[in-house]
GROMACS .gro file of N, CA and C in nm:
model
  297
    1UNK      N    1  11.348   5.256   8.837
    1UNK     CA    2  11.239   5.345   8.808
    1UNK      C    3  11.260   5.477   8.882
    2UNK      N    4  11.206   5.564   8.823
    2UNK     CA    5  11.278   5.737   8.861
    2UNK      C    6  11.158   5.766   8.970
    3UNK      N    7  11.194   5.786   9.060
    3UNK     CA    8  11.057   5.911   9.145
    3UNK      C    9  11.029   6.004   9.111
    4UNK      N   10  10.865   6.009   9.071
    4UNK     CA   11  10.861   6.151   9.078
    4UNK      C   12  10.798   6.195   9.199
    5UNK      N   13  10.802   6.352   9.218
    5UNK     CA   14  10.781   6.378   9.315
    5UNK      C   15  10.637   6.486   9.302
    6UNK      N   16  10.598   6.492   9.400
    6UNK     CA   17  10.455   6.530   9.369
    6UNK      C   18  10.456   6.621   9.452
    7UNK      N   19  10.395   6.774   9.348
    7UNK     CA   20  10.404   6.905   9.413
    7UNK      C   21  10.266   6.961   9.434
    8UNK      N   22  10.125   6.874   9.445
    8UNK     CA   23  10.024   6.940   9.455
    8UNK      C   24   9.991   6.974   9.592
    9UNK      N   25  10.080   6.923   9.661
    9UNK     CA   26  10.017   7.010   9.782
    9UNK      C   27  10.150   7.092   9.902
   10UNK      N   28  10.198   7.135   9.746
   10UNK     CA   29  10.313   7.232   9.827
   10UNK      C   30  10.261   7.350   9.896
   11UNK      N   31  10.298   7.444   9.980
   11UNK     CA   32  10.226   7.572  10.006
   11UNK      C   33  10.217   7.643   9.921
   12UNK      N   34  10.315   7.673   9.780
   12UNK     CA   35  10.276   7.794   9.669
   12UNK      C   36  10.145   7.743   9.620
   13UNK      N   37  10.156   7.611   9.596
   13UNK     CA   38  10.009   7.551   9.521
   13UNK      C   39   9.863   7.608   9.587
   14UNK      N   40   9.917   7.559   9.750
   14UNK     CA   41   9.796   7.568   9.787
   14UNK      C   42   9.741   7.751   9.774
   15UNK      N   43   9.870   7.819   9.814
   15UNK     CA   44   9.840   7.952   9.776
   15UNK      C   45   9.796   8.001   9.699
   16UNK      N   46   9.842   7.968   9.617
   16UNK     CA   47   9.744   8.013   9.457
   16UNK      C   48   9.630   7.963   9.466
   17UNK      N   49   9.613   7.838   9.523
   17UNK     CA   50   9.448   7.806   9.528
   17UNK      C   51   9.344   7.913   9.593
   18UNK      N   52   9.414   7.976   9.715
   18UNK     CA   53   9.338   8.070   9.797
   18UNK      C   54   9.318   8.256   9.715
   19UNK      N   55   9.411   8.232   9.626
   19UNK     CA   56   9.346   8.377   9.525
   19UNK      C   57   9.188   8.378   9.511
   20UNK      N   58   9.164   8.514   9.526
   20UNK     CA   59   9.034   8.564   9.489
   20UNK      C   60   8.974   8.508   9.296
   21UNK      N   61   8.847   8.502   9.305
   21UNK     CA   62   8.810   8.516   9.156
   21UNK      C   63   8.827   8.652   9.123
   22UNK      N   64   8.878   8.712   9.018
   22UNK     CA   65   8.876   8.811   8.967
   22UNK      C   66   8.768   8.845   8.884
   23UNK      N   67   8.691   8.959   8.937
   23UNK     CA   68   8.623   9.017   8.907
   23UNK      C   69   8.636   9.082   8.740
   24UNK      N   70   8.534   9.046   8.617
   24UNK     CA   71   8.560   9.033   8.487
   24UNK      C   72   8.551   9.190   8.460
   25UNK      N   73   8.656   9.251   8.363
   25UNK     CA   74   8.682   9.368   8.348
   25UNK      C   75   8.514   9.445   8.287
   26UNK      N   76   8.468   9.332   8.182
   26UNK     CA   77   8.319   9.367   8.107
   26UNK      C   78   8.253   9.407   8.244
   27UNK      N   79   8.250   9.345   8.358
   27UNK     CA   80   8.132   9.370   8.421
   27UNK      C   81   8.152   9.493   8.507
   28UNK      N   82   8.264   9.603   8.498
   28UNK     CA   83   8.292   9.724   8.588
   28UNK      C   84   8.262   9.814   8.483
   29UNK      N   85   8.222   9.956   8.543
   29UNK     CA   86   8.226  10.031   8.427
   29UNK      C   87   8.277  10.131   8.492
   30UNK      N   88   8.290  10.168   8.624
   30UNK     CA   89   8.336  10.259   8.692
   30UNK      C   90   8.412  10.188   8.819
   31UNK      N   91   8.474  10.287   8.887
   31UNK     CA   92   8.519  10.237   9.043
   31UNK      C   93   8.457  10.159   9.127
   32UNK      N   94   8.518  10.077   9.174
   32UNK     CA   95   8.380   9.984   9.327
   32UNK      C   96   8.447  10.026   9.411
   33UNK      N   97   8.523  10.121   9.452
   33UNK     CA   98   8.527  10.181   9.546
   33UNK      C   99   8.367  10.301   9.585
   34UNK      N  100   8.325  10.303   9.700
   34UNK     CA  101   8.190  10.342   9.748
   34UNK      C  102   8.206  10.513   9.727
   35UNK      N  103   8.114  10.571   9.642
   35UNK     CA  104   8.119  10.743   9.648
   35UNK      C  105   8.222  10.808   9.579
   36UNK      N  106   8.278  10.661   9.500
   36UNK     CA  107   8.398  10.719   9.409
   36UNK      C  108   8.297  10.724   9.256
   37UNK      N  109   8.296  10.605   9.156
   37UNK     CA  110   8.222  10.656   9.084
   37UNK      C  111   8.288  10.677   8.945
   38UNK      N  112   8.420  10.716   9.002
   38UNK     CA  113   8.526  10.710   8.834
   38UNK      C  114   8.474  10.638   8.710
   39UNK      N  115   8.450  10.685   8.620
   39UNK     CA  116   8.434  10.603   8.469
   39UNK      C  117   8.557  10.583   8.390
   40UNK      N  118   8.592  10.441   8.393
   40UNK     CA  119   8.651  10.379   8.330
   40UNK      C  120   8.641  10.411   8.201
   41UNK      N  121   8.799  10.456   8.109
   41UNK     CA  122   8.838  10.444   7.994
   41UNK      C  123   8.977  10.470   7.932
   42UNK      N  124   8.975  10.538   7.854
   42UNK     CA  125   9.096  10.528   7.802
   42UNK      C  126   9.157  10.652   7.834
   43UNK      N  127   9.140  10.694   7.960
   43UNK     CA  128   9.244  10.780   8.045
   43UNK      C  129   9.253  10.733   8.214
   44UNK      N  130   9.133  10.680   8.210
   44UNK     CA  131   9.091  10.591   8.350
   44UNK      C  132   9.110  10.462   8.371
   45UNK      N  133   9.190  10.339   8.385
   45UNK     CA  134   9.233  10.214   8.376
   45UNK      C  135   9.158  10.134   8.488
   46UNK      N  136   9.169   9.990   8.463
   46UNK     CA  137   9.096   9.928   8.554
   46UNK      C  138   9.196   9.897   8.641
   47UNK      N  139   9.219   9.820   8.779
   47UNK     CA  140   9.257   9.770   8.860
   47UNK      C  141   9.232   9.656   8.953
   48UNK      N  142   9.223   9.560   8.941
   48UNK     CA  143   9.222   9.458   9.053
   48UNK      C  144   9.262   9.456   9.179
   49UNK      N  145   9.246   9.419   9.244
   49UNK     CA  146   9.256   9.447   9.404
   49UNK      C  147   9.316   9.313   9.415
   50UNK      N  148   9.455   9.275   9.437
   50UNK     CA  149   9.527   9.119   9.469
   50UNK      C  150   9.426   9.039   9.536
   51UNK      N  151   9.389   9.108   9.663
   51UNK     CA  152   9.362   9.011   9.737
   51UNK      C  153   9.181   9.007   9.719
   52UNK      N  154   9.080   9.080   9.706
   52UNK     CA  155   8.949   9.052   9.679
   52UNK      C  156   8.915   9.028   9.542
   53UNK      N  157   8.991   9.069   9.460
   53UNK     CA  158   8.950   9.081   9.331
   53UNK      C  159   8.875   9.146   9.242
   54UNK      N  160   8.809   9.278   9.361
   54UNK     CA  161   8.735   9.370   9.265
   54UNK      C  162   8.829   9.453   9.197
   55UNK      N  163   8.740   9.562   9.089
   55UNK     CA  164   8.795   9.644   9.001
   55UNK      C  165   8.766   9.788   9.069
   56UNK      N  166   8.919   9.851   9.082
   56UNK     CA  167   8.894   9.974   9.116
   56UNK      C  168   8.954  10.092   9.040
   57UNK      N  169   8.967  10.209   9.001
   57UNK     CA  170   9.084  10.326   8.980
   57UNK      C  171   9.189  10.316   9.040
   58UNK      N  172   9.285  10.344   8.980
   58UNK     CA  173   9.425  10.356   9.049
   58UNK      C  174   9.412  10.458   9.197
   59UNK      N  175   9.316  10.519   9.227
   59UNK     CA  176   9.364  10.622   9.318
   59UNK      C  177   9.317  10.529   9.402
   60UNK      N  178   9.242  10.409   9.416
   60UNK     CA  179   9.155  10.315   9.536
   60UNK      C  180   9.240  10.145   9.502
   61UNK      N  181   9.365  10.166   9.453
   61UNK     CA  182   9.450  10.051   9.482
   61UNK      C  183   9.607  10.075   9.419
   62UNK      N  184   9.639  10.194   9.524
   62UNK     CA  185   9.739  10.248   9.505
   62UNK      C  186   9.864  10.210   9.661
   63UNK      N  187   9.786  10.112   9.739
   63UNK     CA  188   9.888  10.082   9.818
   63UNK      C  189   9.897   9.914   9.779
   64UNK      N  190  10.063   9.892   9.819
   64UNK     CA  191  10.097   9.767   9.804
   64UNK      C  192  10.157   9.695   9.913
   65UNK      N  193  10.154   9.534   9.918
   65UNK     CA  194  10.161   9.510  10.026
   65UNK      C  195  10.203   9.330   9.993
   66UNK      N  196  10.268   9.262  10.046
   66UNK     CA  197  10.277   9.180  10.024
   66UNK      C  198  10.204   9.078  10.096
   67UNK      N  199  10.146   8.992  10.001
   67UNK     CA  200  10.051   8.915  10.023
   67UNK      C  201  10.087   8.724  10.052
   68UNK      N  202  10.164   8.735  10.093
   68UNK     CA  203  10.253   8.544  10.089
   68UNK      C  204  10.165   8.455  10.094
   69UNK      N  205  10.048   8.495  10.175
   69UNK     CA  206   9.969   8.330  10.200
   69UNK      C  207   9.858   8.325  10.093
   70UNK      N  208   9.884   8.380   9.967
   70UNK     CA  209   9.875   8.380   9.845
   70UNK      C  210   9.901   8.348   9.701
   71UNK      N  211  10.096   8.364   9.771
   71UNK     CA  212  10.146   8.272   9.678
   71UNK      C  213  10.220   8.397   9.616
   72UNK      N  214  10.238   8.561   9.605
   72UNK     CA  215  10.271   8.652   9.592
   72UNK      C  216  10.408   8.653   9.662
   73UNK      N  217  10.500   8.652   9.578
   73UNK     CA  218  10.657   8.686   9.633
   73UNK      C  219  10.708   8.834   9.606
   74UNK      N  220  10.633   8.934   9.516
   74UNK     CA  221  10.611   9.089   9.561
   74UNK      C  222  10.531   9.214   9.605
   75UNK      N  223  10.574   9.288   9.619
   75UNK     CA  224  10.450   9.388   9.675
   75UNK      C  225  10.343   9.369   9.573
   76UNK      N  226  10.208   9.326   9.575
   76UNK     CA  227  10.080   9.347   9.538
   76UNK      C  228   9.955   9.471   9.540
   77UNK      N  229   9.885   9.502   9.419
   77UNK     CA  230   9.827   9.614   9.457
   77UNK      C  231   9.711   9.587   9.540
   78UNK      N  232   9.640   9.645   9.617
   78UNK     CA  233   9.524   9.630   9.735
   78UNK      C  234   9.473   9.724   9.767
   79UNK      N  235   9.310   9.714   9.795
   79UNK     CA  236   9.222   9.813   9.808
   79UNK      C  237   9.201   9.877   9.959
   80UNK      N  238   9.158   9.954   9.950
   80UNK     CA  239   9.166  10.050  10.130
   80UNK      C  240   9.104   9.971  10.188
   81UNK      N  241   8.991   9.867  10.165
   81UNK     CA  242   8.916   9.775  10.249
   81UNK      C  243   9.016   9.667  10.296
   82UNK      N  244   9.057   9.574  10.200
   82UNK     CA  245   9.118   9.498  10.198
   82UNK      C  246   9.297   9.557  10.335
   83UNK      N  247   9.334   9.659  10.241
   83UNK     CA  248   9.452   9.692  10.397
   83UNK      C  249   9.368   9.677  10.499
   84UNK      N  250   9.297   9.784  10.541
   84UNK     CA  251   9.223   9.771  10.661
   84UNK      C  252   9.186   9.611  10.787
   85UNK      N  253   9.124   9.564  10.643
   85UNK     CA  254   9.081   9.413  10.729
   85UNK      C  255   9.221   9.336  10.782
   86UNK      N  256   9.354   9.366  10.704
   86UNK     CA  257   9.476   9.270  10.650
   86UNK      C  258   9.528   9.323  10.815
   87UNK      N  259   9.510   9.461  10.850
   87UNK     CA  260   9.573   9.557  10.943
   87UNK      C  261   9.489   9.535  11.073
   88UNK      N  262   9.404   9.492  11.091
   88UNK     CA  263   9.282   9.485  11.176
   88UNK      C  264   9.342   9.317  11.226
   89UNK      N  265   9.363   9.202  11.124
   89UNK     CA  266   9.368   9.065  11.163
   89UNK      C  267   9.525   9.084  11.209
   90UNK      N  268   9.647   9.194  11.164
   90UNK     CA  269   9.777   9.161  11.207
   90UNK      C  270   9.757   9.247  11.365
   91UNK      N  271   9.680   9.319  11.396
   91UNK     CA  272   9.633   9.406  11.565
   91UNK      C  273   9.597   9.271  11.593
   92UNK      N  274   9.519   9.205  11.571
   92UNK     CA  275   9.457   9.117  11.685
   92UNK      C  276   9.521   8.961  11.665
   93UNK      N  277   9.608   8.966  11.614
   93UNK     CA  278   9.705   8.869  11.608
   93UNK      C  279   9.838   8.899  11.694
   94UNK      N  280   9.861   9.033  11.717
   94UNK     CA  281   9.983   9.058  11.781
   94UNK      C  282   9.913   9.116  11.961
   95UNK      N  283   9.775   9.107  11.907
   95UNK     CA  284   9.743   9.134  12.062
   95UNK      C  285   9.712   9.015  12.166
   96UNK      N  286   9.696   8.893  12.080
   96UNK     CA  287   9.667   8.740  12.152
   96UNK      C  288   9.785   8.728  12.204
   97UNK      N  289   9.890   8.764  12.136
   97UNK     CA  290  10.066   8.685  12.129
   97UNK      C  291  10.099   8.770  12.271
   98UNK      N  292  10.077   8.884  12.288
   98UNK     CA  293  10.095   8.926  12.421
   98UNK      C  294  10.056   8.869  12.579
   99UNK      N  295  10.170   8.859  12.682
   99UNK     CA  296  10.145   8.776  12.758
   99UNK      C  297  10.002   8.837  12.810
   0.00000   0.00000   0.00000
């Protein structure tokens, strides 16, 4: 009898489990970036944010970044909040590690 082998609880799996819900394109009509405001259309595109999943303009998820404990093996697009917090947890992760 053949083994199979069982991949549900590999780390890509679980990674993908930890993706955001994506926020449904119907329900944006403009930027969720705050004081931006952009109206979405057919010169204005929507955007997802990898890691939260809101919808923004390209000018508010125009940096990329790789996201691994996600399950992302390339640069991903991400919102100025989202760097921030990502940049904020790698400071105080490299500031514990210090003797």
């Amino acid at each position: 009898m053949k083994e199979v082998k069982d991949f549900s609880d590999s780390p890509s799996e679980q990674a993908i489990h930890s993706r955001p819900f994506w926020q449904h394109d119907t329900d944006w009509v403009s930027c969720g970036e705050a004081g931006c405001g952009l109206r979405f259309g057919w010169r204005h595109r929507k955007h997802h944010c990898r890691h939260c999943g809101y919808i923004f303009c390209n000018d508010h998820v125009r940096s990329k970044e790789d996201i691994p404990e996600m399950g992302y093996t390339t640069p991903q697009r991400i919102c100025a909040t989202c760097k921030e917090q990502r940049a904020s947890k790698k400071r105080l992760k490299e500031n514990l590690c210090l003797p």
